[in-house]
Short mmCIF file of C-alpha atoms in Angstrom, two decimals:
data_model
loop_
_atom_site.label_atom_id
_atom_site.label_comp_id
_atom_site.label_asym_id
_atom_site.label_seq_id
_atom_site.Cartn_x
_atom_site.Cartn_y
_atom_site.Cartn_z
CA MET A 1 0.00 0.00 0.00
CA ILE A 2 1.35 3.42 -0.97
CA GLU A 3 0.83 6.02 1.72
CA GLU A 4 -0.58 9.36 0.51
CA VAL A 5 1.64 12.34 1.16
CA SER A 6 -0.11 15.66 1.87
CA LEU A 7 1.85 18.64 0.59
CA ILE A 8 1.10 21.87 2.43
CA PHE A 9 2.47 25.01 0.86
CA MET A 10 3.12 28.14 2.88
CA TYR A 11 3.17 31.54 1.22
CA LEU A 12 3.81 34.87 2.87
CA LEU A 13 1.88 37.72 1.25
CA ILE A 14 2.99 41.24 2.22
CA ASP A 15 1.31 44.60 1.60
CA ALA A 16 3.87 47.29 2.49
CA GLY A 17 1.95 50.57 2.62
CA GLY A 18 2.27 54.08 3.99
CA THR A 19 0.50 53.40 7.29
CA SER A 20 1.51 49.81 8.00
CA THR A 21 3.03 46.65 6.60
CA LYS A 22 0.47 43.85 6.58
CA ALA A 23 1.45 40.19 6.28
CA PHE A 24 -0.81 37.23 5.49
CA LEU A 25 0.27 33.63 5.97
CA HIS A 26 -1.50 31.65 3.25
CA ASP A 27 -1.54 27.90 2.58
CA GLY A 28 -2.92 28.14 -0.96
CA GLY A 29 -6.43 27.55 0.27
CA GLY A 30 -6.90 30.44 2.66
CA ILE A 31 -5.36 32.79 5.19
CA ILE A 32 -3.96 31.08 8.27
CA SER A 33 -2.86 34.16 10.17
CA GLN A 34 -2.28 37.91 9.80
CA TYR A 35 0.18 40.38 11.27
CA ARG A 36 0.53 44.16 11.08
CA GLY A 37 3.89 45.90 11.38
CA PRO A 38 5.28 49.43 10.87
CA PRO A 39 4.96 51.42 7.60
CA GLY A 40 6.76 49.93 4.61
CA SER A 41 6.19 52.39 1.76
CA VAL A 42 9.51 53.40 0.22
CA ALA A 43 8.14 56.92 -0.32
CA THR A 44 7.19 57.21 3.35
CA VAL A 45 10.15 55.69 5.21
CA GLY A 46 12.88 55.15 2.60
CA LEU A 47 14.18 51.88 1.19
CA GLU A 48 16.26 50.77 4.18
CA ARG A 49 13.48 51.25 6.73
CA SER A 50 11.02 49.67 4.29
CA VAL A 51 13.17 46.54 4.15
CA GLU A 52 13.45 46.57 7.96
CA SER A 53 9.65 46.75 8.29
CA ILE A 54 9.27 43.81 5.92
CA GLU A 55 11.91 41.83 7.83
CA GLU A 56 10.08 42.57 11.07
CA VAL A 57 6.82 41.03 9.85
CA ILE A 58 8.75 38.01 8.56
CA ARG A 59 10.49 37.55 11.94
CA HIS A 60 7.05 37.51 13.53
CA TYR A 61 6.74 34.01 12.08
CA GLY A 62 9.82 32.79 13.93
CA GLY A 63 12.31 32.89 11.08
CA ARG A 64 10.64 29.97 9.30
CA ARG A 65 11.07 29.37 5.56
CA PHE A 66 8.22 29.81 3.13
CA ASP A 67 7.62 28.33 -0.30
CA ALA A 68 7.40 31.85 -1.72
CA ILE A 69 7.01 35.48 -0.68
CA ALA A 70 5.00 38.07 -2.63
CA ILE A 71 5.36 41.76 -1.78
CA ALA A 72 3.20 44.70 -2.87
CA LEU A 73 5.51 47.65 -2.29
CA ALA A 74 4.16 51.20 -2.17
CA GLY A 75 6.27 54.21 -3.10
CA THR A 76 8.10 52.61 -6.02
CA ASP A 77 6.56 54.68 -8.82
CA VAL A 78 9.95 55.20 -10.50
CA GLN A 79 11.04 52.01 -12.27
CA GLU A 80 14.67 52.44 -11.18
CA ASN A 81 13.54 52.52 -7.54
CA LEU A 82 11.43 49.40 -8.06
CA ARG A 83 14.38 47.54 -9.61
CA LYS A 84 16.65 48.56 -6.73
CA ALA A 85 14.04 47.49 -4.17
CA ARG A 86 13.69 44.09 -5.86
CA THR A 87 17.45 43.56 -5.79
CA VAL A 88 17.81 44.53 -2.14
CA LEU A 89 14.78 42.55 -0.96
CA ARG A 90 15.73 39.39 -2.84
CA SER A 91 19.22 39.57 -1.37
CA ARG A 92 18.05 40.19 2.21
CA LEU A 93 15.12 37.77 2.20
CA ARG A 94 16.48 34.79 0.25
CA LYS A 95 17.12 32.90 3.51
CA TYR A 96 13.36 32.92 4.07
CA ALA A 97 12.12 31.68 0.67
CA PRO A 98 13.46 30.40 -2.67
CA LYS A 99 11.10 32.68 -4.59
CA ILE A 100 10.54 36.37 -3.80
CA ASN A 101 8.41 38.48 -6.13
CA VAL A 102 8.17 42.24 -5.58
CA GLU A 103 5.85 44.60 -7.46
CA HIS A 104 4.41 48.11 -7.20
CA ASP A 105 1.32 47.97 -4.98
CA ALA A 106 -0.87 49.63 -7.63
CA HIS A 107 0.02 46.89 -10.12
CA VAL A 108 -0.83 44.24 -7.52
CA VAL A 109 -4.21 45.90 -6.93
CA LEU A 110 -4.82 45.72 -10.68
CA LEU A 111 -3.79 42.04 -10.71
CA SER A 112 -6.41 41.45 -8.02
CA ASN A 113 -9.02 42.24 -10.67
CA ALA A 114 -7.66 41.95 -14.23
CA ASP A 115 -4.54 41.69 -16.38
CA MET A 116 -5.06 45.14 -17.88
CA GLY A 117 -6.89 48.30 -16.86
CA CYS A 118 -6.44 50.99 -14.23
CA SER A 119 -6.29 51.08 -10.46
CA ALA A 120 -6.70 54.02 -8.10
CA ILE A 121 -5.18 53.71 -4.65
CA LEU A 122 -6.71 56.04 -2.08
CA GLY A 123 -4.81 55.61 1.17
CA THR A 124 -2.13 57.46 3.08
CA GLY A 125 -0.86 58.32 -0.40
CA SER A 126 -2.70 58.18 -3.72
CA ILE A 127 -1.98 57.09 -7.27
CA VAL A 128 -3.74 56.33 -10.54
CA TYR A 129 -2.05 53.46 -12.36
CA CYS A 130 -2.87 51.94 -15.76
CA PHE A 131 -1.37 48.96 -17.59
CA ASP A 132 -2.17 47.99 -21.18
CA GLY A 133 -0.21 44.74 -21.18
CA LYS A 134 3.10 46.38 -22.07
CA ARG A 135 3.17 49.96 -20.85
CA ARG A 136 2.62 51.51 -17.42
CA VAL A 137 0.93 54.91 -17.12
CA ILE A 138 1.07 56.66 -13.75
CA ARG A 139 -0.68 59.88 -12.71
CA GLY A 140 -1.55 61.71 -9.48
CA ASP A 141 1.28 60.32 -7.38
CA ARG A 142 4.83 61.55 -6.57
CA GLY A 143 4.42 61.74 -2.82
CA TRP A 144 2.95 64.01 -0.20
CA LEU A 145 5.15 67.06 -0.82
CA VAL A 146 3.83 67.98 -4.29
CA GLY A 147 1.52 65.12 -5.31
CA ASP A 148 -0.95 62.54 -3.99
CA PRO A 149 -3.97 64.87 -4.41
CA CYS A 150 -6.59 62.40 -3.19
CA SER A 151 -4.75 60.88 -0.24
CA GLY A 152 -5.23 60.75 3.49
CA PHE A 153 -2.23 63.02 3.90
CA TYR A 154 -3.66 65.60 1.49
CA PHE A 155 -7.06 65.68 3.21
CA GLY A 156 -5.48 65.65 6.69
CA ARG A 157 -3.13 68.51 5.81
CA GLU A 158 -5.92 70.63 4.33
CA TYR A 159 -8.06 69.92 7.39
CA LEU A 160 -5.30 71.10 9.72
CA ARG A 161 -4.69 74.18 7.58
CA ALA A 162 -8.41 75.04 7.77
CA ILE A 163 -8.60 74.78 11.56
CA LEU A 164 -5.45 76.90 11.90
CA TYR A 165 -7.21 79.61 9.88
CA GLN A 166 -10.26 79.21 12.08
CA PHE A 167 -8.23 79.58 15.28
CA GLN A 168 -6.68 82.75 13.82
CA GLY A 169 -10.05 84.21 12.82
CA MET A 170 -9.28 84.03 9.09
CA LYS A 171 -12.14 81.57 8.55
CA ARG A 172 -15.45 81.03 10.29
CA ARG A 173 -15.29 78.45 13.10
CA SER A 174 -17.03 75.24 12.11
CA CYS A 175 -17.52 71.53 12.74
CA MET A 176 -13.91 70.87 11.76
CA LEU A 177 -12.55 72.93 14.65
CA LEU A 178 -15.06 71.53 17.14
CA ASN A 179 -14.11 67.95 16.18
CA SER A 180 -10.36 68.54 16.02
CA GLY A 181 -9.49 67.76 19.63
CA PHE A 182 -7.28 70.86 19.87
CA ARG A 183 -8.25 73.27 22.66
CA ASN A 184 -6.34 76.24 21.29
CA GLU A 185 -3.98 77.40 18.57
CA ASP A 186 -0.85 76.68 20.61
CA GLU A 187 -1.80 73.00 20.95
CA LEU A 188 -2.32 72.79 17.20
CA VAL A 189 0.94 74.55 16.35
CA LYS A 190 2.90 72.31 18.75
CA PHE A 191 1.44 69.25 17.02
CA LEU A 192 2.25 70.65 13.56
CA TYR A 193 5.87 71.44 14.45
CA GLU A 194 6.40 67.98 15.92
CA ASN A 195 4.59 66.01 13.19
CA SER A 196 4.73 68.04 9.98
CA CYS A 197 6.37 65.19 8.03
CA ASN A 198 4.64 62.31 9.81
CA GLN A 199 2.39 61.08 7.02
CA ASP A 200 0.51 58.58 9.14
CA LYS A 201 -0.44 61.08 11.88
CA ILE A 202 -1.41 63.79 9.40
CA ALA A 203 -3.46 61.36 7.29
CA ALA A 204 -5.40 60.26 10.37
CA PHE A 205 -7.19 63.64 10.40
CA SER A 206 -8.85 62.82 7.07
CA SER A 207 -11.54 60.88 8.96
CA LYS A 208 -12.38 64.02 10.96
CA LEU A 209 -12.75 65.93 7.70
CA PHE A 210 -15.11 63.31 6.23
CA SER A 211 -17.25 63.33 9.39
CA CYS A 212 -18.00 67.02 8.79
CA ILE A 213 -18.89 66.86 5.08
CA ASP A 214 -22.67 66.93 5.55
CA LYS A 215 -22.65 69.97 7.85
CA ASP A 216 -19.60 72.04 6.92
CA GLU A 217 -19.15 73.87 3.62
CA GLN A 218 -15.42 74.32 4.22
CA ALA A 219 -14.98 70.56 4.65
CA LYS A 220 -17.02 69.89 1.53
CA TYR A 221 -14.86 72.34 -0.45
CA ILE A 222 -11.67 70.52 0.62
CA LEU A 223 -13.13 67.13 -0.31
CA TYR A 224 -14.27 68.15 -3.77
CA LYS A 225 -11.05 70.02 -4.50
CA GLY A 226 -9.19 66.75 -3.90
CA LEU A 227 -11.71 64.73 -5.92
CA ASN A 228 -11.43 67.13 -8.84
CA GLN A 229 -7.65 66.75 -8.89
CA GLU A 230 -8.09 62.99 -8.75
CA TRP A 231 -10.46 63.16 -11.72
CA GLU A 232 -7.85 65.04 -13.74
CA ALA A 233 -5.34 62.27 -12.96
CA ILE A 234 -7.86 59.55 -13.90
CA LYS A 235 -8.87 61.32 -17.11
CA SER A 236 -5.26 61.72 -18.21
CA ALA A 237 -4.36 58.12 -17.35
CA LEU A 238 -7.36 56.67 -19.17
CA LYS A 239 -6.62 58.74 -22.27
CA SER A 240 -2.91 57.85 -22.31
CA SER A 241 -3.41 54.13 -21.69
CA GLY A 242 -6.51 53.49 -23.78
CA GLN A 243 -8.08 51.52 -20.91
CA ASN A 244 -11.70 51.75 -19.74
CA SER A 245 -11.78 49.94 -16.38
CA LEU A 246 -10.96 51.57 -13.04
CA TYR A 247 -10.62 49.58 -9.82
CA TYR A 248 -10.42 51.66 -6.64
CA PHE A 249 -8.82 50.56 -3.38
CA GLY A 250 -7.38 51.95 -0.15
CA GLY A 251 -7.76 52.96 3.47
CA LEU A 252 -9.88 56.06 2.78
CA LEU A 253 -12.70 53.72 1.78
CA ALA A 254 -13.22 53.01 5.47
CA SER A 255 -15.32 56.17 5.27
CA ALA A 256 -18.63 55.45 3.54
CA THR A 257 -19.00 59.19 2.99
CA PHE A 258 -15.72 59.37 1.12
CA GLU A 259 -16.39 56.24 -0.96
CA SER A 260 -19.85 57.36 -2.11
CA SER A 261 -18.54 60.86 -2.86
CA PHE A 262 -15.63 59.45 -4.87
CA VAL A 263 -17.77 57.09 -6.96
CA ASP A 264 -20.52 59.66 -7.59
CA PHE A 265 -18.06 62.42 -8.52
CA ILE A 266 -15.92 60.32 -10.88
CA THR A 267 -19.03 58.80 -12.50
CA LYS A 268 -20.52 62.27 -13.03
CA LYS A 269 -17.30 63.62 -14.51
CA ALA A 270 -16.93 60.64 -16.85
CA ARG A 271 -20.44 61.27 -18.20
CA GLU A 272 -19.74 64.98 -18.51
CA TYR A 273 -16.63 64.30 -20.60
CA ARG A 274 -18.26 61.36 -22.41
CA ILE A 275 -15.59 58.94 -21.26
CA ASP A 276 -16.65 55.32 -21.14
CA VAL A 277 -15.16 53.89 -17.94
CA LYS A 278 -16.35 51.06 -15.71
CA ILE A 279 -15.74 51.96 -12.06
CA LYS A 280 -15.58 49.11 -9.57
CA LYS A 281 -14.33 48.58 -6.04
CA SER A 282 -11.24 46.38 -6.12
CA ASN A 283 -11.07 42.85 -4.86
CA GLU A 284 -8.79 42.29 -1.87
CA ILE A 285 -5.08 42.76 -2.54
CA ILE A 286 -4.46 39.17 -1.42
CA ASP A 287 -5.89 38.04 -4.77
CA GLY A 288 -3.25 40.07 -6.58
CA LEU A 289 -0.45 38.87 -4.33
CA LEU A 290 -1.38 35.25 -5.04
CA ARG A 291 -1.36 36.02 -8.77
CA LEU A 292 2.03 37.69 -8.38
CA LEU A 293 3.43 34.35 -7.25
CA GLN A 294 2.62 32.93 -10.68
CA PHE A 295 5.16 35.19 -12.42
#
């Protein structure tokens, strides 16, 4: 009698983003466990700290070896940076797995849904990414300093700017100030000086902005200014790539107000400009990470 041998594969799927680095232990049939570590976006923390964050979530599993590791890495919009990140990660992580695939997180989001099309990531940072099978088209990214116009950082920064103006009497006091948690201007300024480049902490104020949309015209103005800039990025990317599918994904979707506003606004603009685009919420990024292992 020949005894049956059960082969159990173990894959580590990693989503390294601007707020956290999430790891999923997967056996090919489903998720066995999850772990959340520090931010891993190259644009947020730099390549070295990104690698350290990824190594931290791997060490959480006791230094075991995996059959393969797939990594969705945010902040690698420039191809040269993505190639460098792949080289460094494969060198540092090869003791953990024989196969290590690393890809831009926006491409992995797209893979979660289709081989070609466009994805819009709306998280701590933001990006519109299209792929036609050969060519990548990227719009509305380039980080918090000059880009990412529909990101948590953008909305958080504009929220904080608005309440500063309200404290100083330059704008009418509103829901945003009442919900801010700051008792006076000095408290706000102290926070700003200590956290001006802390993307995660600034982005966290986006939820306070969204909670005021229905009762605060200043909050509504900030939201739709960001959405309009996002539309310009989407319009340009669709035109340049020739694609007509848009899959949206990201942490800002935790706000039902933001998600409905985003979908309604982009749908309205597409009709206005007579652009045929199918807008759909993305599948989970795990689907794309599993597909990444096939390459």
